[in-house]
Short mmCIF file of C-alpha atoms in Angstrom, two decimals:
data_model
loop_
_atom_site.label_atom_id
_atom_site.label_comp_id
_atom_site.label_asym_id
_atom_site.label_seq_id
_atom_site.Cartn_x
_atom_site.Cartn_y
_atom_site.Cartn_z
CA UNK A 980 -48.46 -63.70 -54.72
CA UNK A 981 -46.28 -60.58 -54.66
CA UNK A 982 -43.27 -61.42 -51.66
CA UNK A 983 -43.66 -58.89 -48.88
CA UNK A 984 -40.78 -56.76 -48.36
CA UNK A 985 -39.38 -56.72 -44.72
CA UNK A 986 -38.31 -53.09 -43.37
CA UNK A 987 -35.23 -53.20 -41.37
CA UNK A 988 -34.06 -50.02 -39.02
CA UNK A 989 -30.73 -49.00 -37.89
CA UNK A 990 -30.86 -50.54 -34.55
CA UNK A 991 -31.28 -54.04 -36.47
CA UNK A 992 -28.63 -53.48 -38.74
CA UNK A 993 -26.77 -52.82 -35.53
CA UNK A 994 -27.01 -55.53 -34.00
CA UNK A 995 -26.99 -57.67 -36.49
CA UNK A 996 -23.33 -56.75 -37.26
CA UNK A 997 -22.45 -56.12 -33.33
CA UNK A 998 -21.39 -52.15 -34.17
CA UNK A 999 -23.51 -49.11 -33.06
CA UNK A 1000 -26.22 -47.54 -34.22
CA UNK A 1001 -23.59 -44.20 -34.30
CA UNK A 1002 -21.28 -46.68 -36.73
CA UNK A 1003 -24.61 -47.19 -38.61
CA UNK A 1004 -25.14 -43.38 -38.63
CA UNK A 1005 -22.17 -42.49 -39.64
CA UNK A 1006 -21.72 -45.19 -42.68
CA UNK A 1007 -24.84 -43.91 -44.21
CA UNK A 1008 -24.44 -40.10 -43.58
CA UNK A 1009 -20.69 -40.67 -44.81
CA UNK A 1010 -19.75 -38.18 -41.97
CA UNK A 1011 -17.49 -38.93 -38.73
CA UNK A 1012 -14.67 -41.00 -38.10
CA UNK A 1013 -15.34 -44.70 -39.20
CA UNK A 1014 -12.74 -46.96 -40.43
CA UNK A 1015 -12.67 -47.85 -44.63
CA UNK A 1016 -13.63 -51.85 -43.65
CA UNK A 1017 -16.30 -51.17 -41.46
CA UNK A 1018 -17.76 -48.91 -43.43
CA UNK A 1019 -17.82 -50.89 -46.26
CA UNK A 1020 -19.37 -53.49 -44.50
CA UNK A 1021 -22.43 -51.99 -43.30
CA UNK A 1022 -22.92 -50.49 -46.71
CA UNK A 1023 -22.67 -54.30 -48.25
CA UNK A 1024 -25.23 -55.57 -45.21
CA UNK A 1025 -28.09 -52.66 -46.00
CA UNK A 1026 -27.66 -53.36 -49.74
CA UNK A 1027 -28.38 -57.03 -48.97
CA UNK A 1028 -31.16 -56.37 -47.07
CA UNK A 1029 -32.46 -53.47 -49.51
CA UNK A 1030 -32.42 -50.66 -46.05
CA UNK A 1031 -34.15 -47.29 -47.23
CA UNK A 1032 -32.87 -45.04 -44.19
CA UNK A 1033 -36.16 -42.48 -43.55
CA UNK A 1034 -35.32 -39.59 -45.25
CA UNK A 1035 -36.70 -37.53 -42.08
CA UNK A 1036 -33.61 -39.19 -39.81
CA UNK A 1037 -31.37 -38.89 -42.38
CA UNK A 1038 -32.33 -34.96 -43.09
CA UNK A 1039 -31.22 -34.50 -39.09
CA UNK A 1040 -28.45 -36.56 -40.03
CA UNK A 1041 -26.96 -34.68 -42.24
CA UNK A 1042 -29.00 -31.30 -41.45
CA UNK A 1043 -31.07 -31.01 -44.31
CA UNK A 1044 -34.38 -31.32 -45.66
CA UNK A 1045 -33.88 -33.07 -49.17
CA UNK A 1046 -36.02 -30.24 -50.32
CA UNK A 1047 -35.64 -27.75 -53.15
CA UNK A 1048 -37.99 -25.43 -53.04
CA UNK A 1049 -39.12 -23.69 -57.39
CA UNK A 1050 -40.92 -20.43 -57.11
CA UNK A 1051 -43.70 -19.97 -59.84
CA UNK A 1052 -45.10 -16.81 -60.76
CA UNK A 1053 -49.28 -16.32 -60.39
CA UNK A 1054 -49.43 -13.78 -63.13
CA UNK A 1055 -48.56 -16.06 -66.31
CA UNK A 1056 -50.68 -16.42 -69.41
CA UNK A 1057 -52.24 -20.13 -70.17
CA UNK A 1058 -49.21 -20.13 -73.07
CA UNK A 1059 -46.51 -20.04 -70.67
CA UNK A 1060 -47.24 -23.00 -68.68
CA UNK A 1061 -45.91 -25.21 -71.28
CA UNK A 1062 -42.89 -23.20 -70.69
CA UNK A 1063 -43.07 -23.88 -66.63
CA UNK A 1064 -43.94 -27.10 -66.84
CA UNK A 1065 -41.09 -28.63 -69.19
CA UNK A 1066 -38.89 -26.48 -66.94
CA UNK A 1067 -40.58 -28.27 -63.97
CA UNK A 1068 -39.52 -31.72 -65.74
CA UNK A 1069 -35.67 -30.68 -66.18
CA UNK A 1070 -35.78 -29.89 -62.36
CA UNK A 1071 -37.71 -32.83 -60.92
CA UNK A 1072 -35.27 -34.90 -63.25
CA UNK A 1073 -32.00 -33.84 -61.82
CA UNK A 1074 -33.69 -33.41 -58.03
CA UNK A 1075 -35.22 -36.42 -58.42
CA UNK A 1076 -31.43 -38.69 -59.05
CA UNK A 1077 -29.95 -36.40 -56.19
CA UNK A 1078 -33.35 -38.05 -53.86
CA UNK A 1079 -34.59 -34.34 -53.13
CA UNK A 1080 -38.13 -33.49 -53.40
CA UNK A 1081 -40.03 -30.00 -54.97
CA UNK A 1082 -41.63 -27.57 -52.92
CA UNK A 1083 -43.47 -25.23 -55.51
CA UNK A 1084 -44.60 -21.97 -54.23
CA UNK A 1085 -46.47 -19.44 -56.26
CA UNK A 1086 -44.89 -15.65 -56.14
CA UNK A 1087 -46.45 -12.72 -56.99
CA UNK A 1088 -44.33 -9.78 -58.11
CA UNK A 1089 -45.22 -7.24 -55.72
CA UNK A 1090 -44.96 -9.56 -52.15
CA UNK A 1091 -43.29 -12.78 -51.48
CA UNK A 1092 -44.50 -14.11 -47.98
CA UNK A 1093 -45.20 -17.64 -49.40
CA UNK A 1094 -41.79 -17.97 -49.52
CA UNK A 1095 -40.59 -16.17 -46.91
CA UNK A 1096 -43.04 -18.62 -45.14
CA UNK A 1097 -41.25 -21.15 -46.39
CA UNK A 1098 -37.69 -19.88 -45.47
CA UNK A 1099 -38.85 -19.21 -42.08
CA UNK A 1100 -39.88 -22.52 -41.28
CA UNK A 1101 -36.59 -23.47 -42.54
CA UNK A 1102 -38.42 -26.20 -45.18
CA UNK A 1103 -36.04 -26.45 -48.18
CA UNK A 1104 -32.25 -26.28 -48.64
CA UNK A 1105 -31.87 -24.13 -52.04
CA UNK A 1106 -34.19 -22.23 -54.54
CA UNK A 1107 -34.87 -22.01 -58.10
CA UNK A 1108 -37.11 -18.80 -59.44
CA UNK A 1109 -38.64 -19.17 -62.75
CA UNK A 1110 -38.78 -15.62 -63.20
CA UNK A 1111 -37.03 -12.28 -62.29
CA UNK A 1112 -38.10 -9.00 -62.16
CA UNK A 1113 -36.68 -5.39 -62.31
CA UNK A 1114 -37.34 -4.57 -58.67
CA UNK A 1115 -37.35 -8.02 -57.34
CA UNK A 1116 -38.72 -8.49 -53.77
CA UNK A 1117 -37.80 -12.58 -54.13
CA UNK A 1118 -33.91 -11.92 -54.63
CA UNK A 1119 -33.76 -9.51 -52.02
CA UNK A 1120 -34.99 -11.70 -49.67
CA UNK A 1121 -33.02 -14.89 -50.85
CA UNK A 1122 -30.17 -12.49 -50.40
CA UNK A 1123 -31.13 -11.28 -46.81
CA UNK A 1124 -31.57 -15.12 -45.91
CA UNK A 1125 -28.20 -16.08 -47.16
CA UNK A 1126 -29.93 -19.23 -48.80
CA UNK A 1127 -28.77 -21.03 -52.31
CA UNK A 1128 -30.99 -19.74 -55.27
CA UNK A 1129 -30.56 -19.45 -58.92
CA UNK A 1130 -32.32 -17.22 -61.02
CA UNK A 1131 -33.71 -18.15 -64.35
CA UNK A 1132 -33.16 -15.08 -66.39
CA UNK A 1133 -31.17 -12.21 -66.25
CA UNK A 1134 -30.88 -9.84 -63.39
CA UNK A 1135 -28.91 -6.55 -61.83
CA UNK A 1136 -28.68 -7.90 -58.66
CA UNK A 1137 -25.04 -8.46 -57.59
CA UNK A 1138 -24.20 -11.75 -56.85
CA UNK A 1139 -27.39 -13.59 -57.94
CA UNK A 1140 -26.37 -17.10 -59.97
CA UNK A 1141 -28.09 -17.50 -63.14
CA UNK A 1142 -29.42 -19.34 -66.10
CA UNK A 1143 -30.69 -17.87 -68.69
CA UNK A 1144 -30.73 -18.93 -72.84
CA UNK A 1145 -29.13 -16.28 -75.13
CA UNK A 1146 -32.13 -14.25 -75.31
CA UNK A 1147 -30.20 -11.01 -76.60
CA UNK A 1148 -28.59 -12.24 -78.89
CA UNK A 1149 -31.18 -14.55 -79.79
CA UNK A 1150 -33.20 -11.31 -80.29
CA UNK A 1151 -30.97 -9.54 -82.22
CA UNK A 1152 -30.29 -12.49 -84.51
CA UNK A 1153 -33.75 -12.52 -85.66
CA UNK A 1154 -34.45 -8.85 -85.81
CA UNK A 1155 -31.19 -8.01 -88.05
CA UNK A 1156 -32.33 -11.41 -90.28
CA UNK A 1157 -35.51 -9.24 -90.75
CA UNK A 1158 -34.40 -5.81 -91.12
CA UNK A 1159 -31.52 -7.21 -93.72
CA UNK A 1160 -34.01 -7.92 -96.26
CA UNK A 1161 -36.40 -4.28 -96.51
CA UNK A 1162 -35.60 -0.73 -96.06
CA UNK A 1163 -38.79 -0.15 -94.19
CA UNK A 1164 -38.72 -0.24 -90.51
CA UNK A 1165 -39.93 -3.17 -88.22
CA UNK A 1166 -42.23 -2.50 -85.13
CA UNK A 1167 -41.78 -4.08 -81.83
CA UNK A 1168 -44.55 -5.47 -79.67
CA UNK A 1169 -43.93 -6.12 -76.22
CA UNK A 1170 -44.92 -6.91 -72.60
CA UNK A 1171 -44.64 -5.48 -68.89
CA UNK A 1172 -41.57 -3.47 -68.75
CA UNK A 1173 -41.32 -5.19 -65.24
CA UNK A 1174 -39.82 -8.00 -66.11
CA UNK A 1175 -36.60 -8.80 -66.77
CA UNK A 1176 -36.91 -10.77 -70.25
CA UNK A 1177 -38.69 -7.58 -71.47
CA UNK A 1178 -36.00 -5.98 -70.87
CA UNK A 1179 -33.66 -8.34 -72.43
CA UNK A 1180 -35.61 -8.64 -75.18
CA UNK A 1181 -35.87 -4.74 -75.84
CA UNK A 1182 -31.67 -4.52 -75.37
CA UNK A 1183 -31.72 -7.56 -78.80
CA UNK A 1184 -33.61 -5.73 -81.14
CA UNK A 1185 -32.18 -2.28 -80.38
CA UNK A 1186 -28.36 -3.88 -80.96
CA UNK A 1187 -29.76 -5.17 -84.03
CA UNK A 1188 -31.27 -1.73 -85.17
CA UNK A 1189 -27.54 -0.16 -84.90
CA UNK A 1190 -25.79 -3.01 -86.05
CA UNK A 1191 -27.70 -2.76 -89.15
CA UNK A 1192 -27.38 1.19 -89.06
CA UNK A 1193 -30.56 2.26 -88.08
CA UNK A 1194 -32.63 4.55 -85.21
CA UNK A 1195 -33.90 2.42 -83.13
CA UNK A 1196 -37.60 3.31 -83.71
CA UNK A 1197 -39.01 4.49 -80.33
CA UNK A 1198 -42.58 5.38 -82.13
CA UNK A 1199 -42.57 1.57 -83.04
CA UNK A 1200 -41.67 -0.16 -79.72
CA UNK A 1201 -44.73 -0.40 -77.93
CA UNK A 1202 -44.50 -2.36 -74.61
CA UNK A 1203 -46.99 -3.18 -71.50
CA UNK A 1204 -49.45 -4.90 -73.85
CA UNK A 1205 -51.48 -7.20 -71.50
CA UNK A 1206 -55.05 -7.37 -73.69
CA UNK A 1207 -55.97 -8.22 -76.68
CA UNK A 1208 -57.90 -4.71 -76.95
CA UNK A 1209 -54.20 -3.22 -76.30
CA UNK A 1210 -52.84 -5.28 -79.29
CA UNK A 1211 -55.92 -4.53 -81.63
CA UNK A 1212 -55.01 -0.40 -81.10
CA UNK A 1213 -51.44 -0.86 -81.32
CA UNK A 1214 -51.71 -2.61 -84.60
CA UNK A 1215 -53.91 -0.71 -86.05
CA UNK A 1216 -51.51 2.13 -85.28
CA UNK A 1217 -48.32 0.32 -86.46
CA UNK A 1218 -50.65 -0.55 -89.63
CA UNK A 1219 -51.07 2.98 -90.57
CA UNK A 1220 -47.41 3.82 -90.37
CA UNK A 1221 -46.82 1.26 -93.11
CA UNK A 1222 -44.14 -0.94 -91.22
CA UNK A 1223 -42.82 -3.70 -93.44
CA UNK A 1224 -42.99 -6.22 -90.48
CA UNK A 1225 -44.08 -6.62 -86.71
CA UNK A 1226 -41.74 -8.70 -84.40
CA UNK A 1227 -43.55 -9.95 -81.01
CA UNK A 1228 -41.87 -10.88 -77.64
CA UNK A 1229 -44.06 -13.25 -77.27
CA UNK A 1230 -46.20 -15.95 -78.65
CA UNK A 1231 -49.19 -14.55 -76.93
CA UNK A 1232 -49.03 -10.72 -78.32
CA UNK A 1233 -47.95 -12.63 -81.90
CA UNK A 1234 -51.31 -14.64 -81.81
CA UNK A 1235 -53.51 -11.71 -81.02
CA UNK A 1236 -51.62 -9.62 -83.24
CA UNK A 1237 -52.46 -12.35 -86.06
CA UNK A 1238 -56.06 -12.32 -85.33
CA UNK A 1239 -56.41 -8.76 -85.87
CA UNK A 1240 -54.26 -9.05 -88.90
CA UNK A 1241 -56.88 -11.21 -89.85
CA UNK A 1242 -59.58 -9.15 -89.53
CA UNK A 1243 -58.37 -6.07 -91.16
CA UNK A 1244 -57.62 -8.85 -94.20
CA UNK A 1245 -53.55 -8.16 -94.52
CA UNK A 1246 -51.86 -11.22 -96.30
CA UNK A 1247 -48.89 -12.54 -94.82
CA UNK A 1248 -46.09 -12.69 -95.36
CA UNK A 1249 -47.48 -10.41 -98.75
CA UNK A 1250 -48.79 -7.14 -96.90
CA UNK A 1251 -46.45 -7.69 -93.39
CA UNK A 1252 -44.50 -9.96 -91.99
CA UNK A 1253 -44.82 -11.46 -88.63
CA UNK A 1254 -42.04 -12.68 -86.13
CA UNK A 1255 -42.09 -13.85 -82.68
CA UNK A 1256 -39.16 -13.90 -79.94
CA UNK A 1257 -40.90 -17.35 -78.29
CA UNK A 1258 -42.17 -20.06 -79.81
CA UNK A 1259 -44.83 -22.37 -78.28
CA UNK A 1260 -47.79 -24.29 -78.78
CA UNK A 1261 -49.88 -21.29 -79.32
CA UNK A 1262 -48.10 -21.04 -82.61
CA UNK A 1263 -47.88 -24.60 -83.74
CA UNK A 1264 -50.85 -24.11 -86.03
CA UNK A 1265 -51.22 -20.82 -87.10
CA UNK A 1266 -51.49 -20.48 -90.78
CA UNK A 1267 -49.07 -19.47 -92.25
CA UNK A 1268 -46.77 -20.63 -89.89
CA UNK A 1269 -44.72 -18.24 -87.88
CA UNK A 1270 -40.89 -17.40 -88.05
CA UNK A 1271 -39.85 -17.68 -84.03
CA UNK A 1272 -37.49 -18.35 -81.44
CA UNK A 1273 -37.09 -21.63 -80.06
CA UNK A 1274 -35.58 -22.50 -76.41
CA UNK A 1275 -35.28 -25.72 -74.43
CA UNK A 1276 -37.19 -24.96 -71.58
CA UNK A 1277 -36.57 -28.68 -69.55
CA UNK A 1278 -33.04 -27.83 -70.79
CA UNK A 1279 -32.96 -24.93 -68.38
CA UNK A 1280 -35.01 -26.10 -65.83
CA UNK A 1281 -32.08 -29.04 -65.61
CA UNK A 1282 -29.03 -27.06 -65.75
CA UNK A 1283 -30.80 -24.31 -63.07
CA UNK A 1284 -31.26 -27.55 -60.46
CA UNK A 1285 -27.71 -28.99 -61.18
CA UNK A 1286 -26.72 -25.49 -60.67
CA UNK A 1287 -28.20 -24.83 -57.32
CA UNK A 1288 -26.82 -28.47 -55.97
CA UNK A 1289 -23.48 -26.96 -56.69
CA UNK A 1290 -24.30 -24.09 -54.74
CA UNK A 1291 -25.75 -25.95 -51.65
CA UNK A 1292 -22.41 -28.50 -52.44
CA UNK A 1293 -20.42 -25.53 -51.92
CA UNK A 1294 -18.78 -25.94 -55.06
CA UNK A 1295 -17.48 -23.01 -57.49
CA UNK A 1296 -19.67 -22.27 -60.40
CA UNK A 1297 -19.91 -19.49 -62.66
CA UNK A 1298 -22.18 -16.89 -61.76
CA UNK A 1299 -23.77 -17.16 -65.25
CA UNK A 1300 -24.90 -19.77 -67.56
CA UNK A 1301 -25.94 -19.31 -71.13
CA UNK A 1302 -27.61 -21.71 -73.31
CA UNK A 1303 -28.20 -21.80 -76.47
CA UNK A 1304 -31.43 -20.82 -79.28
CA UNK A 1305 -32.99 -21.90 -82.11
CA UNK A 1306 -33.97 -19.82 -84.56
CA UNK A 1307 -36.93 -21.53 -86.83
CA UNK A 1308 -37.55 -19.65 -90.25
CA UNK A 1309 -41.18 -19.78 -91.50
CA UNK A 1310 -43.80 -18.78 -93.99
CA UNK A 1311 -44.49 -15.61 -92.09
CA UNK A 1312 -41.95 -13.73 -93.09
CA UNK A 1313 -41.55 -15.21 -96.84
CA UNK A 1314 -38.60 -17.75 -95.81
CA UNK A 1315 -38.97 -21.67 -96.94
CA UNK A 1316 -40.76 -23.84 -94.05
CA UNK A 1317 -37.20 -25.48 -92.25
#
């Protein structure tokens, strides 16, 4: 039989050591005057006695909630929730050893009163987004509120704290790796030019196209594909101008791009090569397998949350924080499996 264990509340602690509950309070809160000894001692006593002080009381306390709250965005593809959730992980990990909680809230890019909800009732002390866009309604609120956030991803807002991986560069690497090895250009397949990793994204493979003295292609860079009746025309189109290889920005627009390579019967890496600026699970088995971009998303998630406590801490951190890539070589662009 298990041994029951027996809650004990400030006023017993109290009494127990003849101090006030204020004493108590202030011992646990590790605010107001209290002398080093007593302190000490109540700390020893609760330890004892295994006290848990109720996180509601303590929030007043201290005047916070011991909530965070992550903002999710609605319009995601079924790939990019492995992305989310592993960035999910890295936050609940480093919220979870600070004993703060998640609020998630799901933003949409054109409104944000789930969150502004949420501010107003005055639920959470900080905020991560998991997205940022162009014209973003979320910052400009988080700005108007004067509340902690971090972005993850880039941004033109002044001011806004972010963390981000080296996506430009990232981009670039990959597209001057390809456009070393052929004469013949490279086409670019894309996403909504809303959002700020498009954007990003774009900026990689242009530097690349100079670096490597070339136009950047403009009749190649085809962006807002959302369908995969968008992708089938596009390719078909970038087919006919005999491009040597197609780079995606993402691992969705790469695996509709190889089914239609598919069906028009083009060997890869023989006829075109194929490239992808994200790598995810959507890829893991394609045959062959595809040359892509790898991040650590629970990475990011982490370092975001450790850099919002910072914020709400009131400690100085860099505005931005860059983390690394991997770049993974693979049959689809004739380089040895690694």
């Amino acid at each position: 039989m298990e041994k029951e264990t027996r809650r004990i509340t400030i006023d017993q602690v109290a009494e127990a050591l003849g101090v006030s509950k204020t004493t108590v309070s202030r011992a646990i809160s590790g605010k107001g005057r209290i002398g080093a000894a007593t302190r000490q001692r109540v700390l020893d006593y609760i330890e004892k006695c295994d006290y848990k002080p109720n996180i509601i009381a303590r929030g007043l306390a201290q005047s916070k909630t011991f909530n965070i709250c992550v903002v999710m965005p609605e319009d995601y593809h079924l790939s990019d929730l492995s992305f989310f959730q592993r960035a999910l992980v890295g936050i609940q990990q480093f919220a979870g050893e600070m004993d703060y909680d998640i609020l998630l809230c799901i933003g949409k890019e054109e409104e944000c009163t789930g969150l502004a909800r949420i501010l107003t009732n005055r639920k959470v002390d900080g905020v991560i987004l998991l997205r940022t866009y162009r014209k973003d309604r979320q910052i400009e609120l988080l700005q108007g509120e004067g509340i902690p956030f971090v972005a993850v991803g880039d941004t033109d807002y002044k001011g806004v704290y972010q963390v981000d991986h080296d996506q430009r560069t990232a981009c670039r690497e990959l597209t001057k790796h390809l456009l070393s090895r052929d004469s013949a250009d490279v086409a670019l397949l894309g996403g909504r030019e809303s959002l700020m990793i498009t954007r990003t994204r774009l900026e990689g493979f242009c530097d690349a196209c100079r670096e490597c003295g070339r136009e950047v292609p403009e009749e190649l860079i085809c962006l807002n594909l959302e369908s995969r009746q968008a992708v089938d025309l596009i390719v078909e189109n970038v087919l006919n101008k005999k491009v040597r290889g197609m780079i995606c920005m993402d691992d969705v627009i790469c695996n509709w791009a190889l089914q239609k390579l598919r069906q028009e019967r083009r060997k890869i890496p023989r006829d075109v090569w194929i490239a992808s600026f994200y790598n995810s699970w959507v890829l893991e088995n394609s045959d062959p397998s595809v040359t892509a971009l790898s991040f650590d998303a629970r990475e990011l998630g982490k370092e975001a949350c450790r850099k919002l406590f910072c914020l709400m801490d009131q400690d100085e951190v860099p505005q931005r924080t860059i983390l690394p890539y991997r770049m993974v070589l693979r049959e689809s662009t004739g380089d040895i499996f690694r």
